[in-house]
Amino acid sequence: MAAPEERLAELGLALPEVVAPLASYTPAVRTGDHVYISGQVPMVDGAPAGTGKVGAGVTPERAAELARICALNAIAALKSEVGELASVRRIVKITGFVASDPSFTGQPKVLNGASDLIGEVFGEAGVHARSAVGVAALPLDVPVEVEMIAEVG
């Protein structure tokens, strides 16, 4: 199986610059053989790729696309901490937050955008546990935010 960087290229994706923190935190922290990636929002070229609430102006399909951008940003933060993505043994867990209209209950499908990209990039090492949580609001009024935990060698 190809290395994660090769899979990204095959998908036509390039890792962006690590998104600068929006407050007092760091994008990634390594402790032992785990890397914790702070919540990543769908930033592209320094600006949100979308805003609003899912189920009230943002479709679930668009939110899934934004979750994919969040996951790409999380991979960039992970690579900045470990150097080569081939050192990732496993993506352990993804937690996703979806700014949702009170009647919207499709958060898991929105987070499939992130999970599917992680699987495409990391293969078997990308099989992970996950939580999908609906929230009232997220930073910068983005519809989705994704955080990640990875085991590395």
Tab-separated table of C-alpha atoms in Angstrom:
chain	number	residue	atom	x	y	z
A	1	MET	CA	0.000	0.000	0.000
A	2	ALA	CA	1.217	3.503	-0.837
A	3	ALA	CA	2.476	5.895	1.821
A	4	PRO	CA	-0.080	8.423	3.113
A	5	GLU	CA	1.640	11.294	1.285
A	6	GLU	CA	1.396	9.298	-1.970
A	7	ARG	CA	-2.288	8.608	-1.338
A	8	LEU	CA	-2.896	12.318	-0.817
A	9	ALA	CA	-1.240	13.008	-4.176
A	10	GLU	CA	-3.324	10.273	-5.843
A	11	LEU	CA	-6.434	11.995	-4.468
A	12	GLY	CA	-5.257	15.272	-5.965
A	13	LEU	CA	-4.794	16.795	-2.511
A	14	ALA	CA	-1.945	18.836	-1.110
A	15	LEU	CA	-1.540	19.417	2.585
A	16	PRO	CA	-2.204	23.026	3.481
A	17	GLU	CA	-0.156	25.107	5.879
A	18	VAL	CA	-1.093	24.321	9.463
A	19	VAL	CA	-3.997	26.542	10.487
A	20	ALA	CA	-2.824	29.139	12.974
A	21	PRO	CA	-4.500	28.749	16.379
A	22	LEU	CA	-7.545	30.956	16.907
A	23	ALA	CA	-6.829	31.264	20.659
A	24	SER	CA	-4.377	30.062	23.342
A	25	TYR	CA	-3.495	26.517	22.241
A	26	THR	CA	-1.189	24.651	19.900
A	27	PRO	CA	-2.351	22.698	16.818
A	28	ALA	CA	-0.756	19.406	17.938
A	29	VAL	CA	0.811	17.934	21.053
A	30	ARG	CA	2.798	14.711	21.193
A	31	THR	CA	3.035	12.754	24.404
A	32	GLY	CA	4.666	9.336	24.235
A	33	ASP	CA	3.363	7.521	21.189
A	34	HIS	CA	0.211	9.609	20.796
A	35	VAL	CA	-0.410	12.905	19.027
A	36	TYR	CA	-3.438	14.976	19.969
A	37	ILE	CA	-4.657	17.298	17.237
A	38	SER	CA	-6.610	20.346	18.382
A	39	GLY	CA	-9.986	20.984	16.820
A	40	GLN	CA	-9.573	21.949	13.185
A	41	VAL	CA	-12.113	24.126	11.425
A	42	PRO	CA	-12.617	24.273	7.647
A	43	MET	CA	-10.107	27.030	6.933
A	44	VAL	CA	-8.815	27.472	3.376
A	45	ASP	CA	-6.224	30.156	2.665
A	46	GLY	CA	-6.825	31.773	6.047
A	47	ALA	CA	-10.608	32.063	5.819
A	48	PRO	CA	-13.568	29.801	6.660
A	49	ALA	CA	-14.682	27.749	3.653
A	50	GLY	CA	-18.259	27.993	4.914
A	51	THR	CA	-20.373	29.308	7.758
A	52	GLY	CA	-23.784	28.668	9.247
A	53	LYS	CA	-25.778	25.881	10.842
A	54	VAL	CA	-26.364	22.451	9.346
A	55	GLY	CA	-30.059	21.962	8.710
A	56	ALA	CA	-30.631	25.733	8.527
A	57	GLY	CA	-28.820	27.090	5.490
A	58	VAL	CA	-26.004	24.514	5.258
A	59	THR	CA	-26.865	21.172	3.679
A	60	PRO	CA	-25.557	17.955	5.206
A	61	GLU	CA	-23.678	17.282	1.961
A	62	ARG	CA	-21.903	20.648	2.099
A	63	ALA	CA	-21.141	20.094	5.792
A	64	ALA	CA	-19.559	16.722	4.923
A	65	GLU	CA	-17.337	18.501	2.367
A	66	LEU	CA	-16.328	20.970	5.088
A	67	ALA	CA	-15.609	18.077	7.476
A	68	ARG	CA	-13.259	16.700	4.817
A	69	ILE	CA	-11.409	20.050	4.815
A	70	CYS	CA	-11.199	19.860	8.612
A	71	ALA	CA	-9.670	16.382	8.339
A	72	LEU	CA	-7.141	17.593	5.763
A	73	ASN	CA	-6.174	20.396	8.148
A	74	ALA	CA	-5.862	17.840	10.968
A	75	ILE	CA	-3.557	15.696	8.809
A	76	ALA	CA	-1.427	18.782	8.133
A	77	ALA	CA	-1.160	19.452	11.882
A	78	LEU	CA	-0.266	15.791	12.483
A	79	LYS	CA	2.453	15.870	9.815
A	80	SER	CA	3.898	19.056	11.325
A	81	GLU	CA	4.365	17.176	14.585
A	82	VAL	CA	5.672	13.818	13.287
A	83	GLY	CA	7.459	14.699	10.042
A	84	GLU	CA	6.394	11.743	7.913
A	85	LEU	CA	2.859	10.394	7.909
A	86	ALA	CA	4.258	6.882	7.432
A	87	SER	CA	5.071	6.987	11.168
A	88	VAL	CA	1.336	6.928	11.953
A	89	ARG	CA	0.450	3.490	13.273
A	90	ARG	CA	-3.221	4.266	13.698
A	91	ILE	CA	-5.732	7.047	13.816
A	92	VAL	CA	-7.243	6.208	17.174
A	93	LYS	CA	-10.186	8.584	17.415
A	94	ILE	CA	-11.891	11.460	15.679
A	95	THR	CA	-14.298	13.733	17.489
A	96	GLY	CA	-16.464	15.985	15.382
A	97	PHE	CA	-18.645	18.897	16.372
A	98	VAL	CA	-21.474	19.989	14.093
A	99	ALA	CA	-23.162	23.382	14.550
A	100	SER	CA	-26.709	22.218	14.053
A	101	ASP	CA	-30.237	23.513	13.797
A	102	PRO	CA	-32.075	22.039	16.822
A	103	SER	CA	-34.055	19.702	14.550
A	104	PHE	CA	-30.988	18.323	12.714
A	105	THR	CA	-29.927	14.813	13.774
A	106	GLY	CA	-27.600	13.742	10.951
A	107	GLN	CA	-24.287	14.599	12.641
A	108	PRO	CA	-22.785	11.140	11.998
A	109	LYS	CA	-23.289	11.481	8.238
A	110	VAL	CA	-21.652	14.918	8.283
A	111	LEU	CA	-18.603	13.445	10.031
A	112	ASN	CA	-18.332	10.742	7.377
A	113	GLY	CA	-16.665	13.454	5.286
A	114	ALA	CA	-13.746	13.452	7.722
A	115	SER	CA	-13.741	9.723	8.410
A	116	ASP	CA	-13.800	8.800	4.735
A	117	LEU	CA	-10.790	11.004	3.970
A	118	ILE	CA	-8.852	9.538	6.904
A	119	GLY	CA	-9.598	6.052	5.564
A	120	GLU	CA	-8.545	7.004	2.024
A	121	VAL	CA	-5.249	8.450	3.262
A	122	PHE	CA	-4.269	5.960	5.973
A	123	GLY	CA	-5.955	2.728	4.832
A	124	GLU	CA	-6.290	0.171	7.634
A	125	ALA	CA	-4.399	2.508	9.987
A	126	GLY	CA	-7.204	5.005	9.442
A	127	VAL	CA	-9.922	2.817	10.966
A	128	HIS	CA	-10.883	4.791	14.081
A	129	ALA	CA	-13.355	5.303	16.891
A	130	ARG	CA	-15.502	8.414	16.540
A	131	SER	CA	-17.954	10.730	18.229
A	132	ALA	CA	-20.245	13.131	16.349
A	133	VAL	CA	-21.717	15.849	18.542
A	134	GLY	CA	-24.288	18.494	17.670
A	135	VAL	CA	-23.577	21.917	19.166
A	136	ALA	CA	-25.239	25.346	19.126
A	137	ALA	CA	-22.278	27.246	17.646
A	138	LEU	CA	-18.611	26.881	16.676
A	139	PRO	CA	-15.747	29.370	16.303
A	140	LEU	CA	-16.075	31.781	13.355
A	141	ASP	CA	-19.629	30.437	12.815
A	142	VAL	CA	-18.238	27.407	10.930
A	143	PRO	CA	-20.565	24.399	10.614
A	144	VAL	CA	-18.058	21.718	11.641
A	145	GLU	CA	-14.885	21.171	13.667
A	146	VAL	CA	-12.789	17.987	13.889
A	147	GLU	CA	-10.181	16.879	16.419
A	148	MET	CA	-8.084	13.746	16.194
A	149	ILE	CA	-5.855	11.407	18.192
A	150	ALA	CA	-3.153	9.387	16.416
A	151	GLU	CA	-0.753	6.682	17.567
A	152	VAL	CA	2.694	7.056	16.063
A	153	GLY	CA	5.894	5.030	16.019
